[in-house]
PDB file of C-alpha atoms and ligand atoms in Angstrom:
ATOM      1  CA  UNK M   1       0.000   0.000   0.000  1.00  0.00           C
ATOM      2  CA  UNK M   2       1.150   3.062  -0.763  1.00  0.00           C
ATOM      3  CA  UNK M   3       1.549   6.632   0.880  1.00  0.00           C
ATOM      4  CA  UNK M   4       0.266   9.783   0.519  1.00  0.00           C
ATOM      5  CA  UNK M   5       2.135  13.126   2.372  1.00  0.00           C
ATOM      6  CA  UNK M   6       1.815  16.989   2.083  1.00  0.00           C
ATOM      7  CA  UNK M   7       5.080  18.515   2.289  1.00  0.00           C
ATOM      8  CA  UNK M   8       5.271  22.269   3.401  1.00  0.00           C
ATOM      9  CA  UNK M   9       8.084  24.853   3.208  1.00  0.00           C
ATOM     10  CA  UNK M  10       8.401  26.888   7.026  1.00  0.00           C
ATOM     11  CA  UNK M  11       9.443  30.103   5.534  1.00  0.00           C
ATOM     12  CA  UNK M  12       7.224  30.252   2.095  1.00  0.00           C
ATOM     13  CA  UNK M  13       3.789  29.011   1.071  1.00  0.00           C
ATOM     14  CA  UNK M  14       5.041  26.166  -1.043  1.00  0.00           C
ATOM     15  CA  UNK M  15       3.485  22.940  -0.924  1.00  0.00           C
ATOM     16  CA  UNK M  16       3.305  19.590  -2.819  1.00  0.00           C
ATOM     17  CA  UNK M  17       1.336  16.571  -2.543  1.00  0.00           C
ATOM     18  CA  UNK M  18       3.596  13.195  -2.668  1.00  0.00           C
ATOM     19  CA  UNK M  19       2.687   9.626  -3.410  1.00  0.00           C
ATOM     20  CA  UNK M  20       5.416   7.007  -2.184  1.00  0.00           C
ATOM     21  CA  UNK M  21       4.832   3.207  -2.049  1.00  0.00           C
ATOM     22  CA  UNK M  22       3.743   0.523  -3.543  1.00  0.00           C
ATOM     23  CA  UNK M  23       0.006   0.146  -5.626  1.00  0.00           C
ATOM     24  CA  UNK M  24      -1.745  -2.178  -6.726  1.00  0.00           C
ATOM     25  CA  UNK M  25      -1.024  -1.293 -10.064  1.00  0.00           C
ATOM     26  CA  UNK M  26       2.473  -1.727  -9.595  1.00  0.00           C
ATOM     27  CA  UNK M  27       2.006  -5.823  -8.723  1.00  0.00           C
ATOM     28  CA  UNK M  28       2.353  -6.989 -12.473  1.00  0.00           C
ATOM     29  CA  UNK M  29       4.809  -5.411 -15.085  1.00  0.00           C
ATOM     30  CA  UNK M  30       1.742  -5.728 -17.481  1.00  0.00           C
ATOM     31  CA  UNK M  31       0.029  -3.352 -15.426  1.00  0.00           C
ATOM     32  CA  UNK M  32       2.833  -1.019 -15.036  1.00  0.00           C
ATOM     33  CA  UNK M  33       3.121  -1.020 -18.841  1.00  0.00           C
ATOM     34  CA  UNK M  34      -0.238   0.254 -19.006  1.00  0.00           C
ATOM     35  CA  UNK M  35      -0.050   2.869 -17.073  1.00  0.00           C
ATOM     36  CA  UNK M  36       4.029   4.621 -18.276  1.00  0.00           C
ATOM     37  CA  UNK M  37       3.844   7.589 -20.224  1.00  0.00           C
ATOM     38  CA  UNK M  38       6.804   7.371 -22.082  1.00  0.00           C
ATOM     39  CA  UNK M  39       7.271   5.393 -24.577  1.00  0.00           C
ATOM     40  CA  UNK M  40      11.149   4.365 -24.479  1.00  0.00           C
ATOM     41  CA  UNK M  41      10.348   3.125 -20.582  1.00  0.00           C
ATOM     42  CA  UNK M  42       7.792   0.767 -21.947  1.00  0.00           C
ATOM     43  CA  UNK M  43       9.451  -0.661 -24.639  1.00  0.00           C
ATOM     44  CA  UNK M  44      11.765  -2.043 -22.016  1.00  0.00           C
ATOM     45  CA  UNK M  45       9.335  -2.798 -20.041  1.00  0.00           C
ATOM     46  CA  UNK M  46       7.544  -4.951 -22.628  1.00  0.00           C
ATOM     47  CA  UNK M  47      10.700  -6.720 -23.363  1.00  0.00           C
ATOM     48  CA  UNK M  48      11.305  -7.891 -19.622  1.00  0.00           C
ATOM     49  CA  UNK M  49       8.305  -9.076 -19.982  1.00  0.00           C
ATOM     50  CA  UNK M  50       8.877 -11.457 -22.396  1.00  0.00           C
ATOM     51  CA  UNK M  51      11.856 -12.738 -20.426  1.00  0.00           C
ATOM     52  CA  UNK M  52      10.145 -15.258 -17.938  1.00  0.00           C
ATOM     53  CA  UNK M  53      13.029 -15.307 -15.137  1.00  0.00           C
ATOM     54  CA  UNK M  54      12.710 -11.245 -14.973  1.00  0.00           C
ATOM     55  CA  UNK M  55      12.445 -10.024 -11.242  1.00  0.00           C
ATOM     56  CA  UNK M  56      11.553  -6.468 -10.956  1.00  0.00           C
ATOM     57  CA  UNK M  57      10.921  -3.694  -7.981  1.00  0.00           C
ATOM     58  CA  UNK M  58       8.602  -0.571  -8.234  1.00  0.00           C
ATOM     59  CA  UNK M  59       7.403   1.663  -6.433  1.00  0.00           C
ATOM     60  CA  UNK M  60       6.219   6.124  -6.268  1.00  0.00           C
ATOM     61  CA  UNK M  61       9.244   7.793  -4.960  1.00  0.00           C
ATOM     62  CA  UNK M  62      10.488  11.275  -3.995  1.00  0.00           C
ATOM     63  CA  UNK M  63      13.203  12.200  -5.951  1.00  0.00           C
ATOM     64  CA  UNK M  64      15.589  15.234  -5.006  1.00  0.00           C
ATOM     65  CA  UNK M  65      17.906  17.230  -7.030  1.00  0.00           C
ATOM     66  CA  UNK M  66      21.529  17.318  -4.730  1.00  0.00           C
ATOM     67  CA  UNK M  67      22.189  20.719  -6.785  1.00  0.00           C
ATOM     68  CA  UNK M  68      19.311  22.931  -6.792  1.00  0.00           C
ATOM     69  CA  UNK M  69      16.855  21.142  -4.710  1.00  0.00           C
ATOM     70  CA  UNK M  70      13.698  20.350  -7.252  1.00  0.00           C
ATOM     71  CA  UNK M  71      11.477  18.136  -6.194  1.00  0.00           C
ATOM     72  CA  UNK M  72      10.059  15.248  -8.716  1.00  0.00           C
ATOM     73  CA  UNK M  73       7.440  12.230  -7.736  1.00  0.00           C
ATOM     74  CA  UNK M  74       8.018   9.350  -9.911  1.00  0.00           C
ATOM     75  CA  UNK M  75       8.293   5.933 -10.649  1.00  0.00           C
ATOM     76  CA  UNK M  76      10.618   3.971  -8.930  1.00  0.00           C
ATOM     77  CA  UNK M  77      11.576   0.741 -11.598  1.00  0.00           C
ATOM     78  CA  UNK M  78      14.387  -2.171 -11.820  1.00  0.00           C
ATOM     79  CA  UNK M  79      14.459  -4.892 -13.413  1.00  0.00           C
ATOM     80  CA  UNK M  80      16.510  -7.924 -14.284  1.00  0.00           C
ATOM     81  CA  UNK M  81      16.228 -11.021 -15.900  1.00  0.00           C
ATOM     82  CA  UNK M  82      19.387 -13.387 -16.978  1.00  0.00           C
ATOM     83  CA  UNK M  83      20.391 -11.218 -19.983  1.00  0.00           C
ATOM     84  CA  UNK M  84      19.736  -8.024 -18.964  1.00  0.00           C
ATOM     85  CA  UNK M  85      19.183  -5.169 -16.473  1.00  0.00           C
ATOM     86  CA  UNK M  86      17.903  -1.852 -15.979  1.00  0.00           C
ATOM     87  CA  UNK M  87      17.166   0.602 -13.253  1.00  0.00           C
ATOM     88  CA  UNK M  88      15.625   4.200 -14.110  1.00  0.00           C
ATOM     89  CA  UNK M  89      17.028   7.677 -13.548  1.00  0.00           C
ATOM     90  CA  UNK M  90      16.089  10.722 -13.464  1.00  0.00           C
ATOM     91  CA  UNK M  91      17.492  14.061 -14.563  1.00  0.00           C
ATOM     92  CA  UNK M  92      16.411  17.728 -12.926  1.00  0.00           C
ATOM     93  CA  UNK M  93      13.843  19.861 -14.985  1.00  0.00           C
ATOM     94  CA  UNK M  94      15.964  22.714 -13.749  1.00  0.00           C
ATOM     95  CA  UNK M  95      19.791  21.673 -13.619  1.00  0.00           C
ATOM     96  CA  UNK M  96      19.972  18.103 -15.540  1.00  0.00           C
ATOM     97  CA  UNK M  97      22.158  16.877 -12.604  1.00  0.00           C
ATOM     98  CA  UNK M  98      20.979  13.435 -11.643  1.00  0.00           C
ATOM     99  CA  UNK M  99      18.135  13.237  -8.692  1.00  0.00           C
ATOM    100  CA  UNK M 100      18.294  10.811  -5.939  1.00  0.00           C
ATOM    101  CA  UNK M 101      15.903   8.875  -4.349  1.00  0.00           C
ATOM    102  CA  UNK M 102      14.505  10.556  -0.690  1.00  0.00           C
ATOM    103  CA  UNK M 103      12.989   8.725   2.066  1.00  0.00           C
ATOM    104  CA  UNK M 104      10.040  10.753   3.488  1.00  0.00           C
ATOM    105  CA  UNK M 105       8.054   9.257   6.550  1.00  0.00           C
ATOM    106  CA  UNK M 106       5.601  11.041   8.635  1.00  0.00           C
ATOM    107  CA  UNK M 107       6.604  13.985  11.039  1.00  0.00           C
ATOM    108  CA  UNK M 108      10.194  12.663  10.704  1.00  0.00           C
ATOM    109  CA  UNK M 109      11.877  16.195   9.143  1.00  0.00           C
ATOM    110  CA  UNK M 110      12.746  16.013   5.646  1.00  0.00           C
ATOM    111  CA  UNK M 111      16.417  17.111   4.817  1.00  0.00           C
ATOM    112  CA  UNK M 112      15.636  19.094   2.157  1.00  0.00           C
ATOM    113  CA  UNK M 113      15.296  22.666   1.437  1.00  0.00           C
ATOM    114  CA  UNK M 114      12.159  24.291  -0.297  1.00  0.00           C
ATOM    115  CA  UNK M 115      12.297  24.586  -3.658  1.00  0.00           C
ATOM    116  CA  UNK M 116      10.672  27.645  -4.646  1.00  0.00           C
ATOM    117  CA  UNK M 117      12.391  29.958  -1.692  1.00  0.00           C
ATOM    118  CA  UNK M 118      15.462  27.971  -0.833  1.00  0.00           C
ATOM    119  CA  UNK M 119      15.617  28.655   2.664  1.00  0.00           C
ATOM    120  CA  UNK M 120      12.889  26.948   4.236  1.00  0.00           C
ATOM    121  CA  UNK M 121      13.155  23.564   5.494  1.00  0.00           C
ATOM    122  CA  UNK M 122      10.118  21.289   4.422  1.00  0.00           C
ATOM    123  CA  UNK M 123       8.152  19.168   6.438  1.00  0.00           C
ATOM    124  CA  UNK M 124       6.208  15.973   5.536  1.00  0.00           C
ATOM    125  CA  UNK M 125       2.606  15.038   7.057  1.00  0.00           C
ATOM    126  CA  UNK M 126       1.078  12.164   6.442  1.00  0.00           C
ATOM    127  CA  UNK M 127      -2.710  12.944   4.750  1.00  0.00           C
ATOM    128  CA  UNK M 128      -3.631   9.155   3.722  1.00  0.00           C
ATOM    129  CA  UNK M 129      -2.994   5.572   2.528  1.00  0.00           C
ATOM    130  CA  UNK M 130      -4.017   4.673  -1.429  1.00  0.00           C
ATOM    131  CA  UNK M 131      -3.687   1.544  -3.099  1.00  0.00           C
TER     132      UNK M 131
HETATM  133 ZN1  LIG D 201       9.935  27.910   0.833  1.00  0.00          ZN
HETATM  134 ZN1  LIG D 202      18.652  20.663 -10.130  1.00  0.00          ZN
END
């Protein structure tokens, strides 16, 4: 089951709704397939598929820029079978630098610094559970 938080700046009004965890949807590749946007992503997705000894993790994550601090919530995939491998990145709409995955959990502060005003600290509350 997944996650859903509110995080808040303490200096400016920004705020953003996050969705970390694990859906339904996200049980069978097939499904995940369905569901991706772009179309590079499921081309690999559809050829793990056709792999039968693929194993595969996916999940909504936070990702963080380490430059400039912008914020993305995305899809979490890896995969690997016996031929092949992939695990997806990626880049900041603002900076290109590569974002990292952030661990967010309820009223546990958020090591990150707002986006828009770049001094506030953000804080993450939990608002509900989705699936
Ligand atoms: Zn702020
Ligand atoms: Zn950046």
């Amino acid at each position: 089951m997944g996650e859903a938080y509110k995080l808040d700046c303490d200096i400016c009004a920004y705020t953003e709704n996050i969705f970390v965890g694990f859906g339904l949807l996200y049980m069978r590749l097939e499904s995940i397939a369905s569901f991706v946007q772009d179309a590079a992503l499921k081309r690999r997705i559809e050829e793990f598929i056709g792999n039968p000894s693929t194993r595969y993790d996916a999940y909504d994550a936070l990702y963080v820029c380490p430059v400039c601090q912008a914020i993305r919530n995305e899809l979490f995939i890896e995969m690997e079978s016996d031929s092949s491998q992939y695990k997806i990145s990626y880049a900041c709409p603002r900076c290109a630098s590569v974002m990292q995955q952030e661990h967010i959990e309820n009223n546990v502060p958020v090591h990150l610094s707002c986006p828009a005003c770049e001094k506030g600290k953000l804080k993450a509350t939990f608002y509900m559970d989705w699936d």
